[in-house]
């Protein structure tokens, strides 16, 4: 970590100006010794990100949550830094209050097999759907099929998937973290909670 931080400082200090995707990243760079001006320039969304195919959303909801419970989703690379085990543990607790709920885990990665095994060990495999990768042209409809977007990553440069979910009106429940805190307006478009399964 120290070597990466030192390399970033040397590289950024050789520049005239730096663009960061969020205020959190600007603060991170400045706190690690970046001297040039750092401007915040968020990654934008495309107009299509704001439009869901409601017919497709209804089909997805009917397919994955036929009992009428709440349907949640997360969209993520399935890698350690995304903190998906936290999400599965928290969801297992939530099922005690809402046994008909389901969680769509959208995305893929090297941790998928371990995450599927964990879901089995927690006794929630039938309630968690590992949907794999979904084409970006369809993802807004998957968001629109759900009741809330769940996100457990502890560090993000911006958290673009949070903005995509919000773009179709989906509220977000996320762990408080850099990048996450930049996009969530507490109680307005979502809730950022402490890094605690019970709080989540």
Backbone as a printed PyTorch tensor [residue, N CA C, xyz], in Angstrom:
tensor([[[  0.8300,  -1.1960,   0.0000],
         [  0.0000,   0.0000,   0.0000],
         [  0.8700,   1.2530,   0.0000]],

        [[  1.9300,   1.2470,   0.8020],
         [  2.8120,   2.4110,   0.8640],
         [  3.4710,   2.6780,  -0.4860]],

        [[  3.8580,   1.6010,  -1.1730],
         [  4.5100,   1.7660,  -2.4770],
         [  3.5460,   2.3690,  -3.4910]],

        [[  2.2800,   1.9020,  -3.4690],
         [  1.2760,   2.4360,  -4.4010],
         [  1.0070,   3.9080,  -4.1000]],

        [[  0.8690,   4.2280,  -2.8150],
         [  0.6180,   5.6210,  -2.4110],
         [  1.7740,   6.5230,  -2.8420]],

        [[  3.0000,   6.0470,  -2.6480],
         [  4.1770,   6.8340,  -3.0430],
         [  4.2030,   7.0240,  -4.5580]],

        [[  3.9190,   5.9490,  -5.3000],
         [  3.9000,   6.0390,  -6.7680],
         [  2.8380,   7.0440,  -7.2280]],

        [[  1.6410,   6.9730,  -6.6290],
         [  0.5690,   7.9150,  -6.9940],
         [  0.9910,   9.3540,  -6.7300]],

        [[  1.6540,   9.5820,  -5.6110],
         [  2.0820,  10.9400,  -5.2570],
         [  3.1080,  11.4540,  -6.2720]],

        [[  4.0820,  10.6090,  -6.6140],
         [  5.0990,  11.0110,  -7.5990],
         [  4.4430,  11.3070,  -8.9470]],

        [[  3.5580,  10.4180,  -9.3740],
         [  2.9030,  10.5880, -10.6800],
         [  2.0370,  11.8430, -10.7120]],

        [[  1.1760,  12.0100,  -9.6980],
         [  0.2540,  13.1570,  -9.7140],
         [  0.9980,  14.4830,  -9.5720]],

        [[  2.1040,  14.4790,  -8.8490],
         [  2.8570,  15.7220,  -8.6770],
         [  3.6470,  16.1030,  -9.9230]],

        [[  3.7040,  15.2170, -10.9150],
         [  4.3240,  15.5460, -12.2040],
         [  3.3070,  16.1450, -13.1750]],

        [[  2.0500,  16.2530, -12.7360],
         [  0.9720,  16.7620, -13.5980],
         [  0.6520,  18.2180, -13.2630]],

        [[ -0.0060,  18.9010, -14.2000],
         [ -0.4490,  20.2740, -13.9710],
         [ -1.8030,  20.3190, -13.2780]],

        [[ -2.6480,  19.3420, -13.5590],
         [ -3.9700,  19.2800, -12.9450],
         [ -4.4150,  17.8250, -12.9260]],

        [[ -5.1910,  17.4690, -11.9220],
         [ -5.7090,  16.1060, -11.7860],
         [ -7.2300,  16.1740, -11.7900]],

        [[ -7.8740,  15.2200, -12.4720],
         [ -9.3200,  15.0740, -12.4140],
         [ -9.6500,  13.8260, -11.5950]],

        [[-10.5140,  13.9750, -10.6280],
         [-10.9560,  12.8560,  -9.7880],
         [-12.4650,  12.6890,  -9.9720]],

        [[-12.9770,  11.4560,  -9.8800],
         [-14.4050,  11.2460, -10.1250],
         [-15.3250,  11.6010,  -8.9620]],

        [[-14.7510,  11.8820,  -7.7810],
         [-15.5980,  12.2060,  -6.6290],
         [-14.8300,  13.0770,  -5.6440]],

        [[-15.5630,  13.7390,  -4.7730],
         [-14.9530,  14.5650,  -3.7340],
         [-14.1140,  13.7050,  -2.7920]],

        [[-14.5780,  12.4860,  -2.5330],
         [-13.8120,  11.5710,  -1.6720],
         [-12.4350,  11.2920,  -2.2560]],

        [[-12.3790,  11.0510,  -3.5720],
         [-11.0940,  10.7680,  -4.2060],
         [-10.2070,  12.0110,  -4.2390]],

        [[-10.8240,  13.1630,  -4.4120],
         [-10.0370,  14.4020,  -4.3570],
         [ -9.3810,  14.5370,  -2.9870]],

        [[-10.1640,  14.2990,  -1.9440],
         [ -9.6300,  14.3720,  -0.5820],
         [ -8.5380,  13.3510,  -0.3290]],

        [[ -8.7340,  12.1530,  -0.8670],
         [ -7.7360,  11.0870,  -0.7040],
         [ -6.4100,  11.4870,  -1.3480]],

        [[ -6.4740,  11.9870,  -2.5840],
         [ -5.2580,  12.3870,  -3.2690],
         [ -4.5440,  13.5170,  -2.5260]],

        [[ -5.3120,  14.5100,  -2.0880],
         [ -4.7190,  15.6450,  -1.3880],
         [ -4.0920,  15.2120,  -0.0630]],

        [[ -4.7660,  14.3070,   0.6520],
         [ -4.2400,  13.8530,   1.9390],
         [ -2.9800,  13.0050,   1.7870]],

        [[ -2.7520,  12.4720,   0.5810],
         [ -1.5570,  11.6690,   0.3270],
         [ -0.4470,  12.4580,  -0.3560]],

        [[ -0.6010,  13.7680,  -0.4040],
         [  0.5100,  14.6050,  -0.8520],
         [  0.4570,  15.1090,  -2.2730]],

        [[ -0.6870,  14.9730,  -2.9530],
         [ -0.8050,  15.5280,  -4.2990],
         [ -0.8780,  17.0490,  -4.2000]],

        [[  0.0410,  17.7470,  -4.8410],
         [  0.1020,  19.2010,  -4.7410],
         [ -0.6940,  19.9530,  -5.8020]],

        [[ -0.7380,  19.4800,  -7.0640],
         [ -1.4920,  20.2370,  -8.0810],
         [ -2.9860,  20.3040,  -7.7410]],

        [[ -3.6730,  21.1980,  -8.4220],
         [ -5.1220,  21.3180,  -8.2690],
         [ -5.7910,  20.0130,  -8.6780]],

        [[ -6.7520,  19.5700,  -7.8610],
         [ -7.5370,  18.3720,  -8.1820],
         [ -8.9790,  18.8100,  -8.3720]],

        [[ -9.4910,  18.6580,  -9.5880],
         [-10.8750,  19.0110,  -9.9060],
         [-11.7350,  17.7490,  -9.9050]],

        [[-12.9540,  17.8880,  -9.4120],
         [-13.8800,  16.7560,  -9.4090],
         [-14.6750,  16.7620, -10.7100]],

        [[-14.6010,  15.6600, -11.4430],
         [-15.3250,  15.5010, -12.6980],
         [-15.9440,  14.1010, -12.6860]],

        [[-17.1780,  13.9840, -12.1800],
         [-17.7920,  12.6540, -12.0690],
         [-18.0050,  12.0020, -13.4280]],

        [[-17.9640,  10.6740, -13.4280],
         [-18.3290,   9.9180, -14.6160],
         [-19.8270,  10.0960, -14.8240]],

        [[-20.2300,  10.4800, -16.0070],
         [-21.6480,  10.7350, -16.2560],
         [-22.4200,   9.4970, -16.6350]],

        [[-23.7210,   9.6020, -16.5570],
         [-24.6110,   8.5410, -17.0130],
         [-25.1050,   8.8760, -18.4110]],

        [[-25.4890,   7.8560, -19.1410],
         [-26.0590,   8.0350, -20.4740],
         [-27.5780,   8.2150, -20.3530]],

        [[-28.2350,   8.8850, -21.3030],
         [-29.6910,   9.0400, -21.2380],
         [-30.4310,   7.7090, -21.0780]],

        [[-29.8970,   6.6520, -21.6930],
         [-30.5560,   5.3400, -21.5920],
         [-30.5500,   4.7990, -20.1710]],

        [[-29.6090,   5.2720, -19.3350],
         [-29.5420,   4.7960, -17.9530],
         [-30.7570,   5.2270, -17.1340]],

        [[-31.4740,   6.2350, -17.6180],
         [-32.6350,   6.7480, -16.8930],
         [-33.9410,   6.1080, -17.3580]],

        [[-33.8570,   5.2080, -18.3290],
         [-35.0640,   4.6230, -18.9160],
         [-35.0460,   3.1160, -18.7390]],

        [[-36.0340,   2.6110, -18.0300],
         [-36.1650,   1.1630, -17.8610],
         [-37.3120,   0.6660, -18.7270]],

        [[-37.1920,  -0.5420, -19.2080],
         [-38.2750,  -1.2090, -19.9190],
         [-39.1620,  -1.8660, -18.8620]],

        [[-40.2980,  -1.2350, -18.5590],
         [-41.1230,  -1.7190, -17.4590],
         [-41.6840,  -3.1100, -17.7110]],

        [[-41.9840,  -3.4290, -18.9600],
         [-42.4730,  -4.7760, -19.2800],
         [-41.3990,  -5.8120, -18.9480]],

        [[-40.1540,  -5.5080, -19.3120],
         [-39.0570,  -6.4110, -18.9940],
         [-38.8510,  -6.4940, -17.4770]],

        [[-38.9580,  -5.3570, -16.7950],
         [-38.8210,  -5.3330, -15.3380],
         [-39.8780,  -6.2170, -14.6820]],

        [[-41.0950,  -6.1670, -15.1900],
         [-42.1750,  -6.9930, -14.6280],
         [-41.8910,  -8.4810, -14.8200]],

        [[-41.3390,  -8.8350, -15.9730],
         [-40.9940, -10.2420, -16.2360],
         [-39.8930, -10.7040, -15.2820]],

        [[-38.8850,  -9.8690, -15.0960],
         [-37.7820, -10.2040, -14.1870],
         [-38.3070, -10.3900, -12.7700]],

        [[-39.1550,  -9.4730, -12.3430],
         [-39.6990,  -9.5740, -10.9820],
         [-40.5330, -10.8420, -10.8240]],

        [[-41.3480, -11.1400, -11.8250],
         [-42.1740, -12.3450, -11.7590],
         [-41.3470, -13.6140, -11.7520]],

        [[-40.2220, -13.5960, -12.4800],
         [-39.3670, -14.7770, -12.5610],
         [-38.6080, -15.0230, -11.2630]],

        [[-38.0910, -13.9520, -10.6600],
         [-37.1950, -14.1320,  -9.5220],
         [-37.8490, -13.9210,  -8.1590]],

        [[-39.0390, -13.3770,  -8.1330],
         [-39.7070, -13.1790,  -6.8450],
         [-41.1900, -13.4980,  -6.9840]],

        [[-41.5220, -14.7280,  -7.3460],
         [-42.9260, -15.0650,  -7.6070],
         [-43.8100, -15.0630,  -6.3730]],

        [[-43.2210, -15.1760,  -5.1720],
         [-44.0430, -15.2220,  -3.9580],
         [-44.5130, -13.8430,  -3.5030]],

        [[-44.0250, -12.8070,  -4.1350],
         [-44.4860, -11.4650,  -3.7940],
         [-43.7070, -10.7800,  -2.6960]],

        [[-42.5820, -11.3360,  -2.2660],
         [-41.7490, -10.6600,  -1.2620],
         [-40.9280,  -9.5570,  -1.8920]],

        [[-40.0810,  -8.9540,  -1.1030],
         [-39.2240,  -7.8930,  -1.6270],
         [-38.0930,  -8.4950,  -2.4560]],

        [[-37.7350,  -7.7730,  -3.5100],
         [-36.6440,  -8.1870,  -4.3890],
         [-35.5510,  -7.1300,  -4.3250]],

        [[-34.3630,  -7.5600,  -3.9480],
         [-33.2100,  -6.6710,  -3.8450],
         [-32.1760,  -7.0760,  -4.8860]],

        [[-31.2830,  -6.1490,  -5.2200],
         [-30.1910,  -6.5050,  -6.1260],
         [-28.9200,  -5.7900,  -5.7280]],

        [[-27.8230,  -6.3620,  -6.1770],
         [-26.5330,  -5.6930,  -6.1400],
         [-25.8740,  -5.9500,  -7.4830]],

        [[-25.0920,  -5.0000,  -7.9630],
         [-24.3670,  -5.1390,  -9.2200],
         [-22.9040,  -4.8830,  -8.9030]],

        [[-22.0690,  -5.8870,  -9.1930],
         [-20.6950,  -5.7740,  -8.7390],
         [-19.8200,  -6.8180,  -9.4050]],

        [[-18.5380,  -6.5030,  -9.5170],
         [-17.5730,  -7.5620,  -9.7780],
         [-17.5380,  -8.4280,  -8.5210]],

        [[-17.4820,  -9.7150,  -8.6730],
         [-17.4660, -10.5990,  -7.5180],
         [-16.0140, -10.8370,  -7.1010]],

        [[-15.4750,  -9.8240,  -6.4550],
         [-14.0940,  -9.8440,  -5.9770],
         [-14.0780,  -9.4360,  -4.5030]],

        [[-12.9840,  -9.7600,  -3.8210],
         [-12.9240,  -9.5620,  -2.3670],
         [-13.2080,  -8.1300,  -1.9510]],

        [[-12.6790,  -7.1700,  -2.6940],
         [-12.8330,  -5.7750,  -2.2740],
         [-14.2720,  -5.2870,  -2.3190]],

        [[-15.1550,  -6.0410,  -2.9630],
         [-16.5600,  -5.6230,  -3.0510],
         [-17.3820,  -6.0610,  -1.8440]],

        [[-16.8000,  -6.8780,  -0.9530],
         [-17.4150,  -7.1630,   0.3420],
         [-18.7620,  -7.8880,   0.2380]],

        [[-18.9050,  -8.7730,  -0.7290],
         [-20.1750,  -9.4790,  -0.9290],
         [-20.4980, -10.4330,   0.2260]],

        [[-19.5150, -11.0830,   0.8930],
         [-19.8790, -11.9210,   2.0400],
         [-20.6530, -11.1490,   3.1150]],

        [[-20.2620,  -9.8990,   3.3400],
         [-21.0040,  -9.0400,   4.2770],
         [-22.4720,  -8.9570,   3.8730]],

        [[-22.6930,  -8.7540,   2.5840],
         [-24.0520,  -8.6300,   2.0550],
         [-24.8450,  -9.9120,   2.2730]],

        [[-24.2270, -11.0530,   2.0440],
         [-24.9170, -12.3280,   2.2210],
         [-25.2550, -12.5710,   3.6870]],

        [[-24.3330, -12.2490,   4.5760],
         [-24.6090, -12.4030,   6.0170],
         [-25.7510, -11.4840,   6.4610]],

        [[-25.7180, -10.2380,   5.9930],
         [-26.7790,  -9.2920,   6.3540],
         [-28.1220,  -9.7430,   5.7850]],

        [[-28.1170, -10.2330,   4.5500],
         [-29.3510, -10.6940,   3.9240],
         [-29.9090, -11.9100,   4.6620]],

        [[-29.0380, -12.7950,   5.1290],
         [-29.4870, -13.9540,   5.9020],
         [-30.2380, -13.4960,   7.1530]],

        [[-29.7480, -12.4270,   7.7950],
         [-30.4430, -11.8900,   8.9730],
         [-31.7910, -11.2830,   8.5690]],

        [[-31.7960, -10.5700,   7.4540],
         [-33.0300,  -9.9170,   6.9910],
         [-34.1250, -10.9400,   6.6970]],

        [[-33.7370, -12.1050,   6.1900],
         [-34.7380, -13.1250,   5.8530],
         [-35.5340, -13.5790,   7.0690]],

        [[-34.9960, -13.3710,   8.2510],
         [-35.7610, -13.6760,   9.4580],
         [-36.9980, -12.7960,   9.5920]],

        [[-36.9690, -11.6120,   8.9870],
         [-38.1090, -10.6860,   9.0310],
         [-38.9670, -10.7780,   7.7710]],

        [[-38.3790, -11.1770,   6.6760],
         [-39.0670, -11.1970,   5.3820],
         [-38.6470, -12.4590,   4.6230]],

        [[-39.1960, -13.6280,   5.0120],
         [-38.7120, -14.8950,   4.4520],
         [-38.9640, -15.0850,   2.9650]],

        [[-39.8040, -14.2620,   2.3490],
         [-40.0540, -14.3780,   0.9120],
         [-39.1450, -13.4940,   0.0620]],

        [[-38.2650, -12.7390,   0.6990],
         [-37.3780, -11.8370,  -0.0450],
         [-36.3690, -12.6280,  -0.8630]],

        [[-35.8800, -11.9700,  -1.9130],
         [-34.8090, -12.5480,  -2.7320],
         [-33.7760, -11.4720,  -3.0430]],

        [[-32.5650, -11.9430,  -3.2730],
         [-31.4490, -11.0570,  -3.6130],
         [-30.8520, -11.4960,  -4.9410]],

        [[-30.8190, -10.5800,  -5.8990],
         [-30.1570, -10.8190,  -7.1760],
         [-28.7230, -10.3080,  -7.0870]],

        [[-27.7650, -11.1870,  -7.2890],
         [-26.3540, -10.7930,  -7.3280],
         [-25.9620, -10.7750,  -8.8010]],

        [[-25.8370,  -9.5710,  -9.3430],
         [-25.5700,  -9.3970, -10.7730],
         [-24.0980,  -9.0590, -10.9680]],

        [[-23.4350,  -9.8560, -11.7780],
         [-22.0140,  -9.6760, -12.0190],
         [-21.2940, -10.9980, -11.8740]],

        [[-20.0060, -10.9750, -12.1410],
         [-19.2170, -12.2030, -12.0720],
         [-17.8130, -11.8600, -11.6220]],

        [[-17.0560, -12.8970, -11.2700],
         [-15.6860, -12.6770, -10.8450],
         [-15.1100, -13.9190, -10.2050]],

        [[-13.8760, -13.7950,  -9.7440],
         [-13.1550, -14.9530,  -9.2240],
         [-13.7130, -15.4790,  -7.9100]],

        [[-14.5320, -14.6970,  -7.2140],
         [-15.0870, -15.1150,  -5.9280],
         [-16.4450, -15.8070,  -6.0540]],

        [[-16.9460, -15.9600,  -7.2690],
         [-18.3140, -16.4670,  -7.4130],
         [-18.5160, -17.8340,  -6.7520]],

        [[-17.6430, -18.7870,  -7.0040],
         [-17.8170, -20.1190,  -6.4280],
         [-17.8340, -20.0650,  -4.9000]],

        [[-16.9260, -19.2800,  -4.3200],
         [-16.8770, -19.1580,  -2.8550],
         [-18.1380, -18.4960,  -2.3180]],

        [[-18.6640, -17.5210,  -3.0480],
         [-19.8890, -16.8390,  -2.6080],
         [-21.0960, -17.7690,  -2.6940]],

        [[-21.1630, -18.5740,  -3.7320],
         [-22.2570, -19.5400,  -3.8310],
         [-22.1700, -20.5560,  -2.6900]],

        [[-20.9590, -20.9850,  -2.3590],
         [-20.7710, -21.9110,  -1.2370],
         [-21.1950, -21.2520,   0.0730]],

        [[-20.8400, -20.0000,   0.2660],
         [-21.2350, -19.2870,   1.4860],
         [-22.7520, -19.1910,   1.5780]],

        [[-23.4090, -18.8940,   0.4650],
         [-24.8770, -18.8260,   0.4690],
         [-25.4760, -20.1700,   0.8820]],

        [[-24.8820, -21.2600,   0.4240],
         [-25.3490, -22.5860,   0.8350],
         [-25.1350, -22.8000,   2.3240]],

        [[-23.9540, -22.4240,   2.8140],
         [-23.6360, -22.6020,   4.2320],
         [-24.5610, -21.7780,   5.1260]],

        [[-24.9720, -20.6160,   4.6460],
         [-25.8790, -19.7530,   5.4120],
         [-27.3390, -20.1950,   5.2870]],

        [[-27.5960, -21.1720,   4.4220],
         [-28.9580, -21.6520,   4.2270],
         [-29.8390, -20.7040,   3.4320]],

        [[-29.2240, -19.8540,   2.5900],
         [-30.0000, -18.8540,   1.8380],
         [-29.8610, -19.0360,   0.3350]],

        [[-29.2470, -20.1430,  -0.0870],
         [-28.9650, -20.3150,  -1.5160],
         [-30.2380, -20.2270,  -2.3650]],

        [[-31.3500, -20.7250,  -1.8650],
         [-32.6030, -20.6530,  -2.6070],
         [-33.1880, -19.2570,  -2.6810]],

        [[-32.6680, -18.3580,  -1.8800],
         [-33.1570, -16.9750,  -1.8370],
         [-32.2010, -16.0040,  -2.5210]],

        [[-31.0070, -16.4740,  -2.8810],
         [-30.0150, -15.6380,  -3.5550],
         [-29.8230, -16.1690,  -4.9680]],

        [[-29.9470, -15.2960,  -5.9430],
         [-29.7860, -15.6820,  -7.3480],
         [-28.5070, -15.0490,  -7.8780]],

        [[-27.5590, -15.8740,  -8.2880],
         [-26.3410, -15.3860,  -8.9290],
         [-26.6330, -15.3000, -10.4220]],

        [[-26.9680, -14.1080, -10.8610],
         [-27.4850, -13.9140, -12.2210],
         [-26.3920, -13.7790, -13.2680]],

        [[-25.1400, -13.6300, -12.8540],
         [-24.0580, -13.4400, -13.8090],
         [-24.0720, -12.0410, -14.4020]],

        [[-23.3670, -11.8690, -15.5030],
         [-23.2740, -10.5540, -16.1390],
         [-24.5170, -10.2750, -16.9750]],

        [[-24.9760,  -9.0510, -16.9090],
         [-26.1380,  -8.5930, -17.6740],
         [-25.6690,  -7.4770, -18.6040]],

        [[-26.1350,  -7.4860, -19.8350],
         [-25.7680,  -6.4310, -20.7900],
         [-26.1480,  -5.0600, -20.2400]],

        [[-25.2610,  -4.0970, -20.4240],
         [-25.5390,  -2.7540, -19.9070],
         [-26.8300,  -2.1740, -20.4800]],

        [[-27.1690,  -2.5510, -21.6910],
         [-28.3980,  -2.0460, -22.3120],
         [-29.6520,  -2.5510, -21.5930]],

        [[-29.5350,  -3.6040, -20.7890],
         [-30.6840,  -4.1730, -20.0750],
         [-30.6620,  -3.8970, -18.5800]],

        [[-29.5440,  -3.4090, -18.0480],
         [-29.3890,  -3.3570, -16.5950],
         [-30.4080,  -2.4490, -15.9200]],

        [[-30.8170,  -1.3620, -16.5890],
         [-31.7890,  -0.4610, -15.9610],
         [-33.1130,  -1.1750, -15.6960]],

        [[-33.4710,  -2.1290, -16.5310],
         [-34.7070,  -2.8870, -16.3280],
         [-34.5810,  -3.8410, -15.1400]],

        [[-33.3740,  -4.3680, -14.9140],
         [-33.1400,  -5.2120, -13.7430],
         [-33.2320,  -4.3740, -12.4680]],

        [[-32.6500,  -3.1790, -12.5080],
         [-32.7950,  -2.2780, -11.3620],
         [-34.2720,  -2.0060, -11.0900]],

        [[-35.0030,  -1.6800, -12.1390],
         [-36.4100,  -1.2850, -11.9930],
         [-37.2850,  -2.4240, -11.4730]],

        [[-36.8170,  -3.6630, -11.6120],
         [-37.5810,  -4.8110, -11.1170],
         [-37.5060,  -4.9420,  -9.6080]],

        [[-36.5770,  -4.2290,  -9.0010],
         [-36.2680,  -4.4410,  -7.5790],
         [-36.8430,  -3.3500,  -6.6800]],

        [[-36.8090,  -3.6340,  -5.3770],
         [-37.3070,  -2.6940,  -4.3690],
         [-36.1990,  -1.8170,  -3.8030]],

        [[-34.9650,  -2.3090,  -3.7990],
         [-33.8300,  -1.5240,  -3.3140],
         [-32.5450,  -2.1170,  -3.8510]],

        [[-31.5410,  -1.2530,  -3.9450],
         [-30.2100,  -1.6580,  -4.3920],
         [-29.3140,  -1.7470,  -3.1640]],

        [[-28.6170,  -2.8690,  -3.0050],
         [-27.7530,  -3.0910,  -1.8490],
         [-26.2950,  -3.0430,  -2.2810]],

        [[-25.4600,  -2.4030,  -1.4590],
         [-24.0560,  -2.2200,  -1.8400],
         [-23.1980,  -2.2370,  -0.5880]],

        [[-22.1850,  -3.1160,  -0.5770],
         [-21.3920,  -3.2980,   0.6420],
         [-19.9230,  -2.9380,   0.4800]],

        [[-19.5190,  -2.4680,  -0.7020],
         [-18.1130,  -2.1320,  -0.9260],
         [-17.6550,  -1.0840,   0.0840]],

        [[-16.4410,  -1.2720,   0.5930],
         [-15.9300,  -0.3690,   1.6310],
         [-15.0790,   0.7670,   1.0800]],

        [[-14.8500,   0.7750,  -0.2140],
         [-14.0740,   1.8420,  -0.8250],
         [-14.3790,   1.8980,  -2.3210]],

        [[-14.8260,   3.0490,  -2.7830],
         [-15.1480,   3.2500,  -4.1980],
         [-14.5660,   4.5770,  -4.6560]],

        [[-14.1620,   4.6310,  -5.9110],
         [-13.7320,   5.9210,  -6.4470],
         [-14.9380,   6.8140,  -6.6950]],

        [[-16.0510,   6.2080,  -7.1410],
         [-17.2880,   6.9650,  -7.3620],
         [-18.5290,   6.1360,  -7.0530]],

        [[-18.5280,   4.8630,  -7.3720],
         [-19.7120,   4.0340,  -7.1620],
         [-20.7610,   4.2750,  -8.2290]],

        [[-20.3790,   4.1050,  -9.4930],
         [-21.2750,   4.4210, -10.6120],
         [-22.5560,   3.5920, -10.5720]],

        [[-22.4750,   2.3460, -10.0620],
         [-23.6870,   1.5150, -10.0190],
         [-24.7360,   2.1100,  -9.0860]],

        [[-24.3080,   2.8230,  -8.0650],
         [-25.2750,   3.5010,  -7.1830],
         [-26.0700,   4.5340,  -7.9740]],

        [[-25.3680,   5.2950,  -8.8110],
         [-26.0250,   6.3250,  -9.6080],
         [-26.9480,   5.7080, -10.6510]],

        [[-26.5340,   4.5840, -11.2300],
         [-27.3850,   3.9020, -12.2050],
         [-28.6800,   3.4440, -11.5470]],

        [[-28.5820,   2.8930, -10.3370],
         [-29.7810,   2.4510,  -9.6180],
         [-30.6890,   3.6430,  -9.3060]],

        [[-30.0910,   4.7160,  -8.8220],
         [-30.8690,   5.9060,  -8.4900],
         [-31.5300,   6.5090,  -9.7250]],

        [[-30.8870,   6.3780, -10.8830],
         [-31.4010,   6.9800, -12.1160],
         [-32.7730,   6.4270, -12.4940]],

        [[-33.0690,   5.1930, -12.1090],
         [-34.3920,   4.6280, -12.3930],
         [-35.2770,   4.6340, -11.1490]],

        [[-34.8700,   5.4110, -10.1350],
         [-35.7040,   5.5940,  -8.9550],
         [-35.5400,   4.5470,  -7.8760]],

        [[-34.4880,   3.7320,  -7.9510],
         [-34.2920,   2.6710,  -6.9760],
         [-33.5270,   3.2110,  -5.7680]],

        [[-34.0880,   3.1050,  -4.5600],
         [-33.3480,   3.5560,  -3.3760],
         [-32.1690,   2.6310,  -3.0920]],

        [[-31.1620,   3.1800,  -2.4300],
         [-29.9140,   2.4710,  -2.1710],
         [-29.7120,   2.3030,  -0.6730]],

        [[-29.2680,   1.1010,  -0.2780],
         [-28.7800,   0.8700,   1.0770],
         [-27.3220,   0.4500,   0.9160]],

        [[-26.4040,   1.2210,   1.4960],
         [-24.9800,   0.9770,   1.2760],
         [-24.1980,   1.1880,   2.5590]],

        [[-23.0270,   0.5620,   2.6050],
         [-22.0970,   0.7780,   3.7060],
         [-21.4270,   2.1340,   3.5020]],

        [[-21.3170,   2.9070,   4.5680],
         [-20.6450,   4.2020,   4.4900],
         [-19.2050,   3.9950,   4.0360]],

        [[-18.8240,   4.6800,   2.9660],
         [-17.4830,   4.5090,   2.4040],
         [-17.1910,   5.6500,   1.4550]],

        [[-15.9150,   5.8100,   1.1100],
         [-15.5540,   6.8210,   0.1170],
         [-16.2540,   6.4860,  -1.1900]],

        [[-16.6510,   7.4970,  -1.9030],
         [-17.3970,   7.2870,  -3.1470],
         [-18.8740,   7.0930,  -2.8890]],

        [[-19.2040,   6.2380,  -1.9460],
         [-20.6080,   5.9900,  -1.5910],
         [-21.2140,   7.2430,  -0.9690]],

        [[-20.5010,   7.8150,  -0.0110],
         [-21.0230,   8.9800,   0.7060],
         [-21.2020,  10.1930,  -0.2030]],

        [[-20.5000,  10.2230,  -1.3340],
         [-20.6420,  11.3400,  -2.2650],
         [-21.9880,  11.3190,  -2.9760]],

        [[-22.5340,  10.1230,  -3.1980],
         [-23.7630,  10.0070,  -3.9850],
         [-25.0370,   9.9000,  -3.1770]],

        [[-24.9450,   9.3930,  -1.9640],
         [-26.1610,   9.1870,  -1.1670],
         [-26.4940,  10.4360,  -0.3730]],

        [[-27.7180,  10.9110,  -0.5540],
         [-28.2730,  11.9640,   0.2840],
         [-29.1590,  11.2510,   1.3030]],

        [[-28.6710,  11.1850,   2.5130],
         [-29.2610,  10.3430,   3.5510],
         [-30.7700,  10.5520,   3.6820]],

        [[-31.5180,   9.4510,   3.4980],
         [-32.9690,   9.4930,   3.6360],
         [-33.6980,  10.0370,   2.4260]],

        [[-32.9700,  10.5330,   1.4320],
         [-33.5990,  11.0850,   0.2340],
         [-33.5410,  10.0890,  -0.9240]],

        [[-32.3380,   9.6560,  -1.2700],
         [-32.2050,   8.6750,  -2.3480],
         [-31.6260,   7.3590,  -1.8480]],

        [[-31.4390,   7.2750,  -0.5410],
         [-30.9050,   6.0450,   0.0190],
         [-30.4710,   6.2280,   1.4580]],

        [[-29.8280,   5.1800,   1.9700],
         [-29.3520,   5.1790,   3.3490],
         [-27.9370,   4.6160,   3.3600]],

        [[-27.0110,   5.3450,   3.9640],
         [-25.6550,   4.8440,   4.1810],
         [-25.5350,   4.4750,   5.6470]],

        [[-25.1330,   3.2340,   5.9000],
         [-25.1020,   2.7290,   7.2840],
         [-23.6760,   2.3640,   7.6710]],

        [[-23.4260,   2.2520,   8.9980],
         [-22.0970,   1.8230,   9.4420],
         [-21.7900,   0.4070,   8.9400]],

        [[-20.5110,   0.0520,   9.0080],
         [-20.0430,  -1.2560,   8.5380],
         [-20.4100,  -2.3230,   9.5750]],

        [[-21.7110,  -2.6120,   9.6510],
         [-22.2520,  -3.5620,  10.6170],
         [-23.3840,  -4.3110,   9.9560]],

        [[-23.3250,  -5.6470,   9.9940],
         [-24.3890,  -6.4480,   9.3740],
         [-25.7390,  -6.1500,  10.0090]],

        [[-25.7480,  -5.9680,  11.3260],
         [-27.0140,  -5.6850,  12.0260],
         [-27.5910,  -4.3390,  11.5840]],

        [[-26.7290,  -3.3180,  11.4900],
         [-27.1910,  -1.9970,  11.0500],
         [-27.6890,  -2.0540,   9.6220]],

        [[-26.9780,  -2.8110,   8.7970],
         [-27.3530,  -2.9160,   7.3920],
         [-28.7290,  -3.5560,   7.2710]]])
